[in-house]
Amino acid sequence: AFNKLCVLAGAAVGFAVGHSLGGAVAGLLIGTAVSLCGTVLLLGRLGAPIAARWDRAWNRALLAQSLPLVVSWIFWNLYDNQDVVVLAYLGLPSASVGHFAAAMKLIDALRGAPVLIAGAVFPILSVGARDGADHFARVAMFLLRAALSAALPVAVAAWALAPALVRWIYGPGFEPAAGVLRIAGWAVIGIFLNHALINLLVALDLQRWTVAGAAGAAVVNLAALLILTPPFGLRGAAASLVISEGVFLAINIAVLRGHTAGLLGPLALGALQPLAASGLMGAFLVWVAAAWHPLAAGAAGLALYVVALAALGGLRFARWRPA
């Protein structure tokens, strides 16, 4: 959060001073440097040594364990960035490619949320994997339910408020991006859950299996783009993101099911309350979308979701505390 705040603040200050793209980029660099210095100082206060050290044996073991994550990261980047290239290759007009990219940027802006959720739980998760199956299952259930409960209202809001959001953020001329966002927004559920599942696999020392999910998603995304875009246009390209995230999710669940017992059944039952609350939220947003500002509608819809979730008992998992 500190890193993101510094980077965004740097970009805003740079643009305010220079009123140009160059000023914004310079601000991004300065903000990144400030966040790096702040992180080093924070680690120093926590007792981490600032001096650079080299332990060959330890570094070799670390690199060997991290190699699958590096390969997965390559596939993730290919998966995240190939859509615009493929759309241009298929000959779509530049304006259409721009509309698709504009919608995808709104999705990309949400990718940091599951990282923060999983990062906050991961230290406890790794200890749980060491302490035993029961402790790990409790922490894993907490993480997965938190990810799902956070993802559902975001996806519903993207579907219900897409035209208003696009009009408010991008202005006139970007209306086709709303159709993309209404479909691609459902991929947020997969994005949030996949981040949580990847952290579960890493905690279980199964990071090598993250390559399978990332590679599968990249291949399916490419195939879906090539198959669905020509007949369905931008909506077909948006659907390819949802499909590939679903494949990614299915692979991660299959791998996790083979190494944990009794985790996915309770998760499916626990999903009923947030699904019901998000359905109520969706109905409300459809009712007020045309008359309310998207920020006001989104805030009211989120408040309704939280109240409904609490009334249905769906917030009980948030009372969990580590043993």
PDB file of C-alpha atoms in Angstrom:
ATOM      1  CA  ALA A   1       0.000   0.000   0.000  1.00  0.00           C
ATOM      2  CA  PHE A   2       2.861   2.366   0.844  1.00  0.00           C
ATOM      3  CA  ASN A   3       4.531   1.612  -2.490  1.00  0.00           C
ATOM      4  CA  LYS A   4       1.352   2.247  -4.481  1.00  0.00           C
ATOM      5  CA  LEU A   5       0.665   5.466  -2.577  1.00  0.00           C
ATOM      6  CA  CYS A   6       4.158   6.818  -3.251  1.00  0.00           C
ATOM      7  CA  VAL A   7       3.998   5.940  -6.947  1.00  0.00           C
ATOM      8  CA  LEU A   8       0.557   7.479  -7.443  1.00  0.00           C
ATOM      9  CA  ALA A   9       1.457  10.572  -5.428  1.00  0.00           C
ATOM     10  CA  GLY A  10       4.655  10.984  -7.445  1.00  0.00           C
ATOM     11  CA  ALA A  11       2.766  10.738 -10.735  1.00  0.00           C
ATOM     12  CA  ALA A  12       0.159  13.259  -9.569  1.00  0.00           C
ATOM     13  CA  VAL A  13       2.765  15.759  -8.360  1.00  0.00           C
ATOM     14  CA  GLY A  14       4.871  15.305 -11.508  1.00  0.00           C
ATOM     15  CA  PHE A  15       1.900  15.952 -13.763  1.00  0.00           C
ATOM     16  CA  ALA A  16       0.765  18.933 -11.678  1.00  0.00           C
ATOM     17  CA  VAL A  17       4.219  20.495 -11.963  1.00  0.00           C
ATOM     18  CA  GLY A  18       5.001  19.706 -15.600  1.00  0.00           C
ATOM     19  CA  HIS A  19       1.506  19.299 -17.089  1.00  0.00           C
ATOM     20  CA  SER A  20       2.953  16.679 -19.443  1.00  0.00           C
ATOM     21  CA  LEU A  21       3.459  12.947 -19.814  1.00  0.00           C
ATOM     22  CA  GLY A  22       7.175  13.441 -19.163  1.00  0.00           C
ATOM     23  CA  GLY A  23       6.413  15.110 -15.852  1.00  0.00           C
ATOM     24  CA  ALA A  24       4.128  12.263 -14.828  1.00  0.00           C
ATOM     25  CA  VAL A  25       6.791   9.672 -15.720  1.00  0.00           C
ATOM     26  CA  ALA A  26       9.425  11.608 -13.766  1.00  0.00           C
ATOM     27  CA  GLY A  27       7.042  11.695 -10.804  1.00  0.00           C
ATOM     28  CA  LEU A  28       6.548   7.929 -11.097  1.00  0.00           C
ATOM     29  CA  LEU A  29      10.305   7.395 -10.918  1.00  0.00           C
ATOM     30  CA  ILE A  30      10.679   9.701  -7.929  1.00  0.00           C
ATOM     31  CA  GLY A  31       7.745   8.066  -6.154  1.00  0.00           C
ATOM     32  CA  THR A  32       9.256   4.633  -6.760  1.00  0.00           C
ATOM     33  CA  ALA A  33      12.600   5.767  -5.341  1.00  0.00           C
ATOM     34  CA  VAL A  34      10.891   7.221  -2.263  1.00  0.00           C
ATOM     35  CA  SER A  35       8.962   3.988  -1.688  1.00  0.00           C
ATOM     36  CA  LEU A  36      12.168   1.969  -2.021  1.00  0.00           C
ATOM     37  CA  CYS A  37      13.984   4.118   0.521  1.00  0.00           C
ATOM     38  CA  GLY A  38      11.020   3.965   2.875  1.00  0.00           C
ATOM     39  CA  THR A  39      10.882   0.174   2.611  1.00  0.00           C
ATOM     40  CA  VAL A  40      14.599  -0.140   3.375  1.00  0.00           C
ATOM     41  CA  LEU A  41      14.233   2.093   6.428  1.00  0.00           C
ATOM     42  CA  LEU A  42      11.208   0.117   7.620  1.00  0.00           C
ATOM     43  CA  LEU A  43      13.085  -3.164   7.278  1.00  0.00           C
ATOM     44  CA  GLY A  44      15.983  -1.646   9.197  1.00  0.00           C
ATOM     45  CA  ARG A  45      13.704  -0.667  12.062  1.00  0.00           C
ATOM     46  CA  LEU A  46      12.342  -4.206  12.115  1.00  0.00           C
ATOM     47  CA  GLY A  47      15.843  -5.594  12.512  1.00  0.00           C
ATOM     48  CA  ALA A  48      16.627  -6.671   8.964  1.00  0.00           C
ATOM     49  CA  PRO A  49      20.265  -6.048   7.956  1.00  0.00           C
ATOM     50  CA  ILE A  50      20.633  -3.364   5.297  1.00  0.00           C
ATOM     51  CA  ALA A  51      24.119  -4.477   4.235  1.00  0.00           C
ATOM     52  CA  ALA A  52      24.239  -6.632   1.109  1.00  0.00           C
ATOM     53  CA  ARG A  53      25.375 -10.212   1.743  1.00  0.00           C
ATOM     54  CA  TRP A  54      25.958 -13.214  -0.504  1.00  0.00           C
ATOM     55  CA  ASP A  55      25.469 -16.779   0.658  1.00  0.00           C
ATOM     56  CA  ARG A  56      26.009 -18.959  -2.387  1.00  0.00           C
ATOM     57  CA  ALA A  57      24.402 -22.130  -1.065  1.00  0.00           C
ATOM     58  CA  TRP A  58      21.375 -20.308   0.326  1.00  0.00           C
ATOM     59  CA  ASN A  59      20.908 -18.254  -2.848  1.00  0.00           C
ATOM     60  CA  ARG A  60      21.135 -21.345  -5.048  1.00  0.00           C
ATOM     61  CA  ALA A  61      18.446 -23.075  -3.003  1.00  0.00           C
ATOM     62  CA  LEU A  62      16.272 -19.956  -3.112  1.00  0.00           C
ATOM     63  CA  LEU A  63      16.650 -19.607  -6.878  1.00  0.00           C
ATOM     64  CA  ALA A  64      15.827 -23.275  -7.394  1.00  0.00           C
ATOM     65  CA  GLN A  65      12.618 -22.918  -5.373  1.00  0.00           C
ATOM     66  CA  SER A  66      11.730 -19.611  -7.045  1.00  0.00           C
ATOM     67  CA  LEU A  67      12.277 -20.753 -10.637  1.00  0.00           C
ATOM     68  CA  PRO A  68       8.701 -22.071 -11.059  1.00  0.00           C
ATOM     69  CA  LEU A  69       7.349 -18.716  -9.883  1.00  0.00           C
ATOM     70  CA  VAL A  70       9.568 -16.911 -12.398  1.00  0.00           C
ATOM     71  CA  VAL A  71       8.256 -19.107 -15.204  1.00  0.00           C
ATOM     72  CA  SER A  72       4.695 -18.544 -13.971  1.00  0.00           C
ATOM     73  CA  TRP A  73       5.310 -14.797 -13.891  1.00  0.00           C
ATOM     74  CA  ILE A  74       6.388 -14.924 -17.545  1.00  0.00           C
ATOM     75  CA  PHE A  75       3.168 -16.701 -18.512  1.00  0.00           C
ATOM     76  CA  TRP A  76       1.107 -14.314 -16.375  1.00  0.00           C
ATOM     77  CA  ASN A  77       2.605 -11.315 -18.165  1.00  0.00           C
ATOM     78  CA  LEU A  78       2.037 -12.940 -21.538  1.00  0.00           C
ATOM     79  CA  TYR A  79      -1.540 -13.685 -20.521  1.00  0.00           C
ATOM     80  CA  ASP A  80      -2.151 -10.144 -19.226  1.00  0.00           C
ATOM     81  CA  ASN A  81      -0.727  -8.344 -22.250  1.00  0.00           C
ATOM     82  CA  GLN A  82      -1.364 -10.508 -25.293  1.00  0.00           C
ATOM     83  CA  ASP A  83      -4.995  -9.472 -25.790  1.00  0.00           C
ATOM     84  CA  VAL A  84      -4.292  -6.013 -27.222  1.00  0.00           C
ATOM     85  CA  VAL A  85      -1.571  -7.431 -29.513  1.00  0.00           C
ATOM     86  CA  VAL A  86      -3.894 -10.164 -30.777  1.00  0.00           C
ATOM     87  CA  LEU A  87      -6.737  -7.713 -31.402  1.00  0.00           C
ATOM     88  CA  ALA A  88      -4.421  -5.512 -33.452  1.00  0.00           C
ATOM     89  CA  TYR A  89      -3.169  -8.594 -35.324  1.00  0.00           C
ATOM     90  CA  LEU A  90      -6.760  -9.563 -36.157  1.00  0.00           C
ATOM     91  CA  GLY A  91      -7.204  -6.210 -37.847  1.00  0.00           C
ATOM     92  CA  LEU A  92      -9.603  -4.496 -35.478  1.00  0.00           C
ATOM     93  CA  PRO A  93      -9.687  -0.701 -35.855  1.00  0.00           C
ATOM     94  CA  SER A  94      -7.359   1.235 -33.585  1.00  0.00           C
ATOM     95  CA  ALA A  95     -10.340   2.865 -31.862  1.00  0.00           C
ATOM     96  CA  SER A  96     -11.799  -0.540 -30.987  1.00  0.00           C
ATOM     97  CA  VAL A  97      -8.471  -1.743 -29.631  1.00  0.00           C
ATOM     98  CA  GLY A  98      -8.291   1.441 -27.574  1.00  0.00           C
ATOM     99  CA  HIS A  99     -11.783   0.876 -26.169  1.00  0.00           C
ATOM    100  CA  PHE A 100     -10.838  -2.658 -25.166  1.00  0.00           C
ATOM    101  CA  ALA A 101      -7.592  -1.475 -23.563  1.00  0.00           C
ATOM    102  CA  ALA A 102      -9.466   1.221 -21.633  1.00  0.00           C
ATOM    103  CA  ALA A 103     -11.801  -1.367 -20.105  1.00  0.00           C
ATOM    104  CA  MET A 104      -8.887  -3.695 -19.318  1.00  0.00           C
ATOM    105  CA  LYS A 105      -7.082  -0.899 -17.478  1.00  0.00           C
ATOM    106  CA  LEU A 106     -10.006  -0.680 -15.083  1.00  0.00           C
ATOM    107  CA  ILE A 107      -9.691  -4.425 -14.466  1.00  0.00           C
ATOM    108  CA  ASP A 108      -5.919  -4.116 -14.033  1.00  0.00           C
ATOM    109  CA  ALA A 109      -6.411  -1.406 -11.413  1.00  0.00           C
ATOM    110  CA  LEU A 110      -8.130  -4.012  -9.228  1.00  0.00           C
ATOM    111  CA  ARG A 111      -5.369  -6.616  -9.398  1.00  0.00           C
ATOM    112  CA  GLY A 112      -3.556  -5.125  -6.425  1.00  0.00           C
ATOM    113  CA  ALA A 113      -6.448  -5.857  -4.042  1.00  0.00           C
ATOM    114  CA  PRO A 114      -6.101  -9.676  -3.978  1.00  0.00           C
ATOM    115  CA  VAL A 115      -2.343  -9.293  -3.649  1.00  0.00           C
ATOM    116  CA  LEU A 116      -2.831  -7.228  -0.495  1.00  0.00           C
ATOM    117  CA  ILE A 117      -5.418  -9.665   0.911  1.00  0.00           C
ATOM    118  CA  ALA A 118      -3.234 -12.708   0.295  1.00  0.00           C
ATOM    119  CA  GLY A 119      -0.068 -10.922   1.418  1.00  0.00           C
ATOM    120  CA  ALA A 120      -1.619 -10.029   4.754  1.00  0.00           C
ATOM    121  CA  VAL A 121      -2.515 -13.672   5.437  1.00  0.00           C
ATOM    122  CA  PHE A 122       0.481 -15.436   3.880  1.00  0.00           C
ATOM    123  CA  PRO A 123       2.801 -15.350   6.940  1.00  0.00           C
ATOM    124  CA  ILE A 124       0.101 -17.030   9.048  1.00  0.00           C
ATOM    125  CA  LEU A 125      -0.654 -19.357   6.143  1.00  0.00           C
ATOM    126  CA  SER A 126       2.944 -20.558   5.867  1.00  0.00           C
ATOM    127  CA  VAL A 127       3.069 -21.211   9.613  1.00  0.00           C
ATOM    128  CA  GLY A 128      -0.222 -23.092   9.342  1.00  0.00           C
ATOM    129  CA  ALA A 129       1.205 -25.344   6.628  1.00  0.00           C
ATOM    130  CA  ARG A 130       4.019 -26.248   9.003  1.00  0.00           C
ATOM    131  CA  ASP A 131       1.858 -26.721  12.105  1.00  0.00           C
ATOM    132  CA  GLY A 132      -0.615 -29.192  10.631  1.00  0.00           C
ATOM    133  CA  ALA A 133      -3.526 -29.805   8.286  1.00  0.00           C
ATOM    134  CA  ASP A 134      -6.234 -28.484  10.622  1.00  0.00           C
ATOM    135  CA  HIS A 135      -4.556 -25.132  11.229  1.00  0.00           C
ATOM    136  CA  PHE A 136      -3.727 -24.737   7.551  1.00  0.00           C
ATOM    137  CA  ALA A 137      -7.310 -25.536   6.529  1.00  0.00           C
ATOM    138  CA  ARG A 138      -8.680 -22.882   8.882  1.00  0.00           C
ATOM    139  CA  VAL A 139      -6.363 -20.184   7.537  1.00  0.00           C
ATOM    140  CA  ALA A 140      -6.909 -21.278   3.938  1.00  0.00           C
ATOM    141  CA  MET A 141     -10.681 -21.123   4.369  1.00  0.00           C
ATOM    142  CA  PHE A 142     -10.411 -17.643   5.834  1.00  0.00           C
ATOM    143  CA  LEU A 143      -8.308 -16.456   2.867  1.00  0.00           C
ATOM    144  CA  LEU A 144     -10.548 -17.981   0.205  1.00  0.00           C
ATOM    145  CA  ARG A 145     -13.761 -16.677   1.755  1.00  0.00           C
ATOM    146  CA  ALA A 146     -12.240 -13.223   2.176  1.00  0.00           C
ATOM    147  CA  ALA A 147     -11.150 -13.205  -1.479  1.00  0.00           C
ATOM    148  CA  LEU A 148     -14.559 -14.354  -2.699  1.00  0.00           C
ATOM    149  CA  SER A 149     -16.465 -11.924  -0.466  1.00  0.00           C
ATOM    150  CA  ALA A 150     -14.328  -9.048  -1.778  1.00  0.00           C
ATOM    151  CA  ALA A 151     -14.522 -10.098  -5.440  1.00  0.00           C
ATOM    152  CA  LEU A 152     -18.268 -10.576  -5.815  1.00  0.00           C
ATOM    153  CA  PRO A 153     -19.373  -6.969  -5.116  1.00  0.00           C
ATOM    154  CA  VAL A 154     -16.643  -5.657  -7.412  1.00  0.00           C
ATOM    155  CA  ALA A 155     -17.791  -7.896 -10.261  1.00  0.00           C
ATOM    156  CA  VAL A 156     -21.450  -7.004  -9.708  1.00  0.00           C
ATOM    157  CA  ALA A 157     -20.660  -3.281  -9.601  1.00  0.00           C
ATOM    158  CA  ALA A 158     -18.640  -3.534 -12.832  1.00  0.00           C
ATOM    159  CA  TRP A 159     -21.569  -5.259 -14.541  1.00  0.00           C
ATOM    160  CA  ALA A 160     -24.271  -2.919 -13.284  1.00  0.00           C
ATOM    161  CA  LEU A 161     -22.407   0.404 -13.423  1.00  0.00           C
ATOM    162  CA  ALA A 162     -20.186  -0.135 -16.475  1.00  0.00           C
ATOM    163  CA  PRO A 163     -21.812   2.520 -18.731  1.00  0.00           C
ATOM    164  CA  ALA A 164     -21.822   5.138 -15.981  1.00  0.00           C
ATOM    165  CA  LEU A 165     -18.252   4.313 -14.898  1.00  0.00           C
ATOM    166  CA  VAL A 166     -16.874   4.511 -18.417  1.00  0.00           C
ATOM    167  CA  ARG A 167     -18.709   7.759 -19.122  1.00  0.00           C
ATOM    168  CA  TRP A 168     -17.464   9.278 -15.845  1.00  0.00           C
ATOM    169  CA  ILE A 169     -13.835   8.156 -16.162  1.00  0.00           C
ATOM    170  CA  TYR A 170     -13.189   8.375 -19.907  1.00  0.00           C
ATOM    171  CA  GLY A 171     -15.881  10.729 -21.131  1.00  0.00           C
ATOM    172  CA  PRO A 172     -17.839  10.595 -24.406  1.00  0.00           C
ATOM    173  CA  GLY A 173     -16.475   8.492 -27.239  1.00  0.00           C
ATOM    174  CA  PHE A 174     -15.563   5.482 -25.086  1.00  0.00           C
ATOM    175  CA  GLU A 175     -19.039   3.936 -24.902  1.00  0.00           C
ATOM    176  CA  PRO A 176     -17.932   0.593 -26.475  1.00  0.00           C
ATOM    177  CA  ALA A 177     -15.621   0.078 -23.483  1.00  0.00           C
ATOM    178  CA  ALA A 178     -18.701  -0.284 -21.277  1.00  0.00           C
ATOM    179  CA  GLY A 179     -19.777  -3.440 -23.089  1.00  0.00           C
ATOM    180  CA  VAL A 180     -16.310  -4.885 -22.597  1.00  0.00           C
ATOM    181  CA  LEU A 181     -16.299  -4.006 -18.902  1.00  0.00           C
ATOM    182  CA  ARG A 182     -19.719  -5.559 -18.273  1.00  0.00           C
ATOM    183  CA  ILE A 183     -18.392  -8.927 -19.447  1.00  0.00           C
ATOM    184  CA  ALA A 184     -14.741  -8.765 -18.394  1.00  0.00           C
ATOM    185  CA  GLY A 185     -15.688  -7.579 -14.910  1.00  0.00           C
ATOM    186  CA  TRP A 186     -16.782 -11.123 -14.022  1.00  0.00           C
ATOM    187  CA  ALA A 187     -13.161 -12.211 -14.424  1.00  0.00           C
ATOM    188  CA  VAL A 188     -12.449 -10.344 -11.174  1.00  0.00           C
ATOM    189  CA  ILE A 189     -13.850 -13.342  -9.271  1.00  0.00           C
ATOM    190  CA  GLY A 190     -11.282 -15.607 -10.871  1.00  0.00           C
ATOM    191  CA  ILE A 191      -8.499 -13.070 -10.437  1.00  0.00           C
ATOM    192  CA  PHE A 192      -9.108 -12.733  -6.694  1.00  0.00           C
ATOM    193  CA  LEU A 193      -9.516 -16.455  -6.057  1.00  0.00           C
ATOM    194  CA  ASN A 194      -6.535 -17.406  -8.215  1.00  0.00           C
ATOM    195  CA  HIS A 195      -4.264 -15.066  -6.266  1.00  0.00           C
ATOM    196  CA  ALA A 196      -5.449 -16.708  -3.049  1.00  0.00           C
ATOM    197  CA  LEU A 197      -4.983 -20.225  -4.441  1.00  0.00           C
ATOM    198  CA  ILE A 198      -1.485 -19.451  -5.704  1.00  0.00           C
ATOM    199  CA  ASN A 199      -0.521 -18.363  -2.193  1.00  0.00           C
ATOM    200  CA  LEU A 200      -1.948 -21.615  -0.827  1.00  0.00           C
ATOM    201  CA  LEU A 201       0.163 -23.602  -3.284  1.00  0.00           C
ATOM    202  CA  VAL A 202       3.302 -21.656  -2.389  1.00  0.00           C
ATOM    203  CA  ALA A 203       2.653 -22.172   1.336  1.00  0.00           C
ATOM    204  CA  LEU A 204       2.419 -25.920   0.668  1.00  0.00           C
ATOM    205  CA  ASP A 205       5.705 -25.810  -1.298  1.00  0.00           C
ATOM    206  CA  LEU A 206       3.802 -26.613  -4.501  1.00  0.00           C
ATOM    207  CA  GLN A 207       4.868 -23.530  -6.440  1.00  0.00           C
ATOM    208  CA  ARG A 208       5.941 -25.717  -9.370  1.00  0.00           C
ATOM    209  CA  TRP A 209       2.246 -26.321 -10.053  1.00  0.00           C
ATOM    210  CA  THR A 210       1.600 -22.602 -10.559  1.00  0.00           C
ATOM    211  CA  VAL A 211       3.261 -22.982 -13.959  1.00  0.00           C
ATOM    212  CA  ALA A 212       0.469 -25.326 -15.089  1.00  0.00           C
ATOM    213  CA  GLY A 213      -2.253 -22.834 -14.238  1.00  0.00           C
ATOM    214  CA  ALA A 214      -0.487 -19.825 -15.725  1.00  0.00           C
ATOM    215  CA  ALA A 215       0.467 -21.669 -18.927  1.00  0.00           C
ATOM    216  CA  GLY A 216      -3.025 -23.107 -19.283  1.00  0.00           C
ATOM    217  CA  ALA A 217      -4.617 -19.690 -18.861  1.00  0.00           C
ATOM    218  CA  ALA A 218      -2.260 -18.107 -21.401  1.00  0.00           C
ATOM    219  CA  VAL A 219      -2.936 -20.798 -24.021  1.00  0.00           C
ATOM    220  CA  VAL A 220      -6.707 -20.774 -23.486  1.00  0.00           C
ATOM    221  CA  ASN A 221      -6.788 -16.981 -23.573  1.00  0.00           C
ATOM    222  CA  LEU A 222      -4.941 -16.903 -26.888  1.00  0.00           C
ATOM    223  CA  ALA A 223      -7.187 -19.569 -28.405  1.00  0.00           C
ATOM    224  CA  ALA A 224     -10.351 -17.872 -27.145  1.00  0.00           C
ATOM    225  CA  LEU A 225      -9.244 -14.524 -28.550  1.00  0.00           C
ATOM    226  CA  LEU A 226      -8.631 -16.034 -31.971  1.00  0.00           C
ATOM    227  CA  ILE A 227     -11.924 -17.970 -31.954  1.00  0.00           C
ATOM    228  CA  LEU A 228     -14.346 -15.531 -30.294  1.00  0.00           C
ATOM    229  CA  THR A 229     -13.147 -12.136 -31.512  1.00  0.00           C
ATOM    230  CA  PRO A 230     -13.935 -12.473 -35.245  1.00  0.00           C
ATOM    231  CA  PRO A 231     -17.644 -13.372 -34.763  1.00  0.00           C
ATOM    232  CA  PHE A 232     -18.367 -11.428 -31.563  1.00  0.00           C
ATOM    233  CA  GLY A 233     -15.928  -8.497 -31.643  1.00  0.00           C
ATOM    234  CA  LEU A 234     -14.885  -6.834 -28.395  1.00  0.00           C
ATOM    235  CA  ARG A 235     -17.404  -8.781 -26.331  1.00  0.00           C
ATOM    236  CA  GLY A 236     -15.855 -12.017 -27.549  1.00  0.00           C
ATOM    237  CA  ALA A 237     -12.422 -10.728 -26.527  1.00  0.00           C
ATOM    238  CA  ALA A 238     -13.808  -9.802 -23.108  1.00  0.00           C
ATOM    239  CA  ALA A 239     -15.336 -13.262 -22.726  1.00  0.00           C
ATOM    240  CA  SER A 240     -11.914 -14.802 -23.428  1.00  0.00           C
ATOM    241  CA  LEU A 241     -10.610 -13.217 -20.220  1.00  0.00           C
ATOM    242  CA  VAL A 242     -13.459 -14.713 -18.195  1.00  0.00           C
ATOM    243  CA  ILE A 243     -12.956 -18.135 -19.782  1.00  0.00           C
ATOM    244  CA  SER A 244      -9.196 -18.165 -19.232  1.00  0.00           C
ATOM    245  CA  GLU A 245      -9.552 -17.092 -15.599  1.00  0.00           C
ATOM    246  CA  GLY A 246     -12.063 -19.901 -15.171  1.00  0.00           C
ATOM    247  CA  VAL A 247      -9.586 -22.404 -16.610  1.00  0.00           C
ATOM    248  CA  PHE A 248      -6.865 -20.996 -14.357  1.00  0.00           C
ATOM    249  CA  LEU A 249      -9.193 -21.424 -11.381  1.00  0.00           C
ATOM    250  CA  ALA A 250     -10.122 -24.984 -12.345  1.00  0.00           C
ATOM    251  CA  ILE A 251      -6.462 -26.003 -12.635  1.00  0.00           C
ATOM    252  CA  ASN A 252      -5.560 -24.449  -9.287  1.00  0.00           C
ATOM    253  CA  ILE A 253      -8.514 -26.114  -7.584  1.00  0.00           C
ATOM    254  CA  ALA A 254      -7.629 -29.495  -9.107  1.00  0.00           C
ATOM    255  CA  VAL A 255      -4.042 -29.220  -7.864  1.00  0.00           C
ATOM    256  CA  LEU A 256      -5.109 -28.074  -4.399  1.00  0.00           C
ATOM    257  CA  ARG A 257      -7.732 -30.819  -4.116  1.00  0.00           C
ATOM    258  CA  GLY A 258      -5.018 -33.400  -4.598  1.00  0.00           C
ATOM    259  CA  HIS A 259      -3.064 -32.098  -1.597  1.00  0.00           C
ATOM    260  CA  THR A 260      -5.770 -30.989   0.836  1.00  0.00           C
ATOM    261  CA  ALA A 261      -8.889 -32.698   2.113  1.00  0.00           C
ATOM    262  CA  GLY A 262     -12.215 -31.228   3.161  1.00  0.00           C
ATOM    263  CA  LEU A 263     -11.454 -27.655   2.089  1.00  0.00           C
ATOM    264  CA  LEU A 264     -13.464 -27.026  -1.064  1.00  0.00           C
ATOM    265  CA  GLY A 265     -16.800 -28.402   0.187  1.00  0.00           C
ATOM    266  CA  PRO A 266     -17.149 -25.918   3.066  1.00  0.00           C
ATOM    267  CA  LEU A 267     -15.958 -23.145   0.734  1.00  0.00           C
ATOM    268  CA  ALA A 268     -18.775 -23.917  -1.711  1.00  0.00           C
ATOM    269  CA  LEU A 269     -21.321 -23.793   1.126  1.00  0.00           C
ATOM    270  CA  GLY A 270     -19.783 -20.596   2.461  1.00  0.00           C
ATOM    271  CA  ALA A 271     -20.176 -18.972  -0.950  1.00  0.00           C
ATOM    272  CA  LEU A 272     -23.978 -19.016  -0.702  1.00  0.00           C
ATOM    273  CA  GLN A 273     -24.217 -15.971   1.588  1.00  0.00           C
ATOM    274  CA  PRO A 274     -22.000 -13.636  -0.489  1.00  0.00           C
ATOM    275  CA  LEU A 275     -23.766 -14.829  -3.651  1.00  0.00           C
ATOM    276  CA  ALA A 276     -27.155 -13.944  -2.179  1.00  0.00           C
ATOM    277  CA  ALA A 277     -25.891 -10.585  -0.859  1.00  0.00           C
ATOM    278  CA  SER A 278     -24.294  -9.719  -4.205  1.00  0.00           C
ATOM    279  CA  GLY A 279     -27.534 -10.598  -6.002  1.00  0.00           C
ATOM    280  CA  LEU A 280     -29.388  -8.116  -3.803  1.00  0.00           C
ATOM    281  CA  MET A 281     -26.677  -5.551  -4.464  1.00  0.00           C
ATOM    282  CA  GLY A 282     -26.958  -6.111  -8.225  1.00  0.00           C
ATOM    283  CA  ALA A 283     -30.721  -5.576  -8.188  1.00  0.00           C
ATOM    284  CA  PHE A 284     -30.276  -2.335  -6.267  1.00  0.00           C
ATOM    285  CA  LEU A 285     -27.562  -1.039  -8.621  1.00  0.00           C
ATOM    286  CA  VAL A 286     -29.661  -1.773 -11.709  1.00  0.00           C
ATOM    287  CA  TRP A 287     -32.468   0.226 -10.124  1.00  0.00           C
ATOM    288  CA  VAL A 288     -30.365   3.318  -9.337  1.00  0.00           C
ATOM    289  CA  ALA A 289     -27.700   3.162 -12.074  1.00  0.00           C
ATOM    290  CA  ALA A 290     -29.398   5.603 -14.428  1.00  0.00           C
ATOM    291  CA  ALA A 291     -30.204   8.218 -11.781  1.00  0.00           C
ATOM    292  CA  TRP A 292     -27.259   8.150  -9.372  1.00  0.00           C
ATOM    293  CA  HIS A 293     -23.629   9.117  -9.764  1.00  0.00           C
ATOM    294  CA  PRO A 294     -21.573   5.900 -10.066  1.00  0.00           C
ATOM    295  CA  LEU A 295     -19.579   6.657  -6.915  1.00  0.00           C
ATOM    296  CA  ALA A 296     -22.712   7.212  -4.849  1.00  0.00           C
ATOM    297  CA  ALA A 297     -24.402   4.157  -6.334  1.00  0.00           C
ATOM    298  CA  GLY A 298     -21.327   2.017  -5.744  1.00  0.00           C
ATOM    299  CA  ALA A 299     -20.950   3.161  -2.147  1.00  0.00           C
ATOM    300  CA  ALA A 300     -24.626   2.561  -1.382  1.00  0.00           C
ATOM    301  CA  GLY A 301     -24.525  -0.810  -3.113  1.00  0.00           C
ATOM    302  CA  LEU A 302     -21.457  -1.850  -1.139  1.00  0.00           C
ATOM    303  CA  ALA A 303     -23.105  -0.805   2.130  1.00  0.00           C
ATOM    304  CA  LEU A 304     -26.177  -2.851   1.214  1.00  0.00           C
ATOM    305  CA  TYR A 305     -23.949  -5.828   0.384  1.00  0.00           C
ATOM    306  CA  VAL A 306     -22.170  -5.671   3.746  1.00  0.00           C
ATOM    307  CA  VAL A 307     -25.448  -5.346   5.666  1.00  0.00           C
ATOM    308  CA  ALA A 308     -27.014  -8.236   3.749  1.00  0.00           C
ATOM    309  CA  LEU A 309     -23.911 -10.373   4.195  1.00  0.00           C
ATOM    310  CA  ALA A 310     -23.893  -9.713   7.934  1.00  0.00           C
ATOM    311  CA  ALA A 311     -27.594 -10.483   8.197  1.00  0.00           C
ATOM    312  CA  LEU A 312     -27.053 -13.801   6.409  1.00  0.00           C
ATOM    313  CA  GLY A 313     -24.183 -14.716   8.706  1.00  0.00           C
ATOM    314  CA  GLY A 314     -21.614 -14.402   5.943  1.00  0.00           C
ATOM    315  CA  LEU A 315     -19.223 -12.269   7.983  1.00  0.00           C
ATOM    316  CA  ARG A 316     -18.616 -14.864  10.686  1.00  0.00           C
ATOM    317  CA  PHE A 317     -15.430 -15.981   8.982  1.00  0.00           C
ATOM    318  CA  ALA A 318     -14.002 -12.493   9.667  1.00  0.00           C
ATOM    319  CA  ARG A 319     -14.049 -13.267  13.411  1.00  0.00           C
ATOM    320  CA  TRP A 320     -11.391 -15.917  12.906  1.00  0.00           C
ATOM    321  CA  ARG A 321      -8.200 -15.466  14.859  1.00  0.00           C
ATOM    322  CA  PRO A 322      -5.061 -17.561  14.565  1.00  0.00           C
ATOM    323  CA  ALA A 323      -4.577 -20.139  17.285  1.00  0.00           C
TER     324      ALA A 323
END
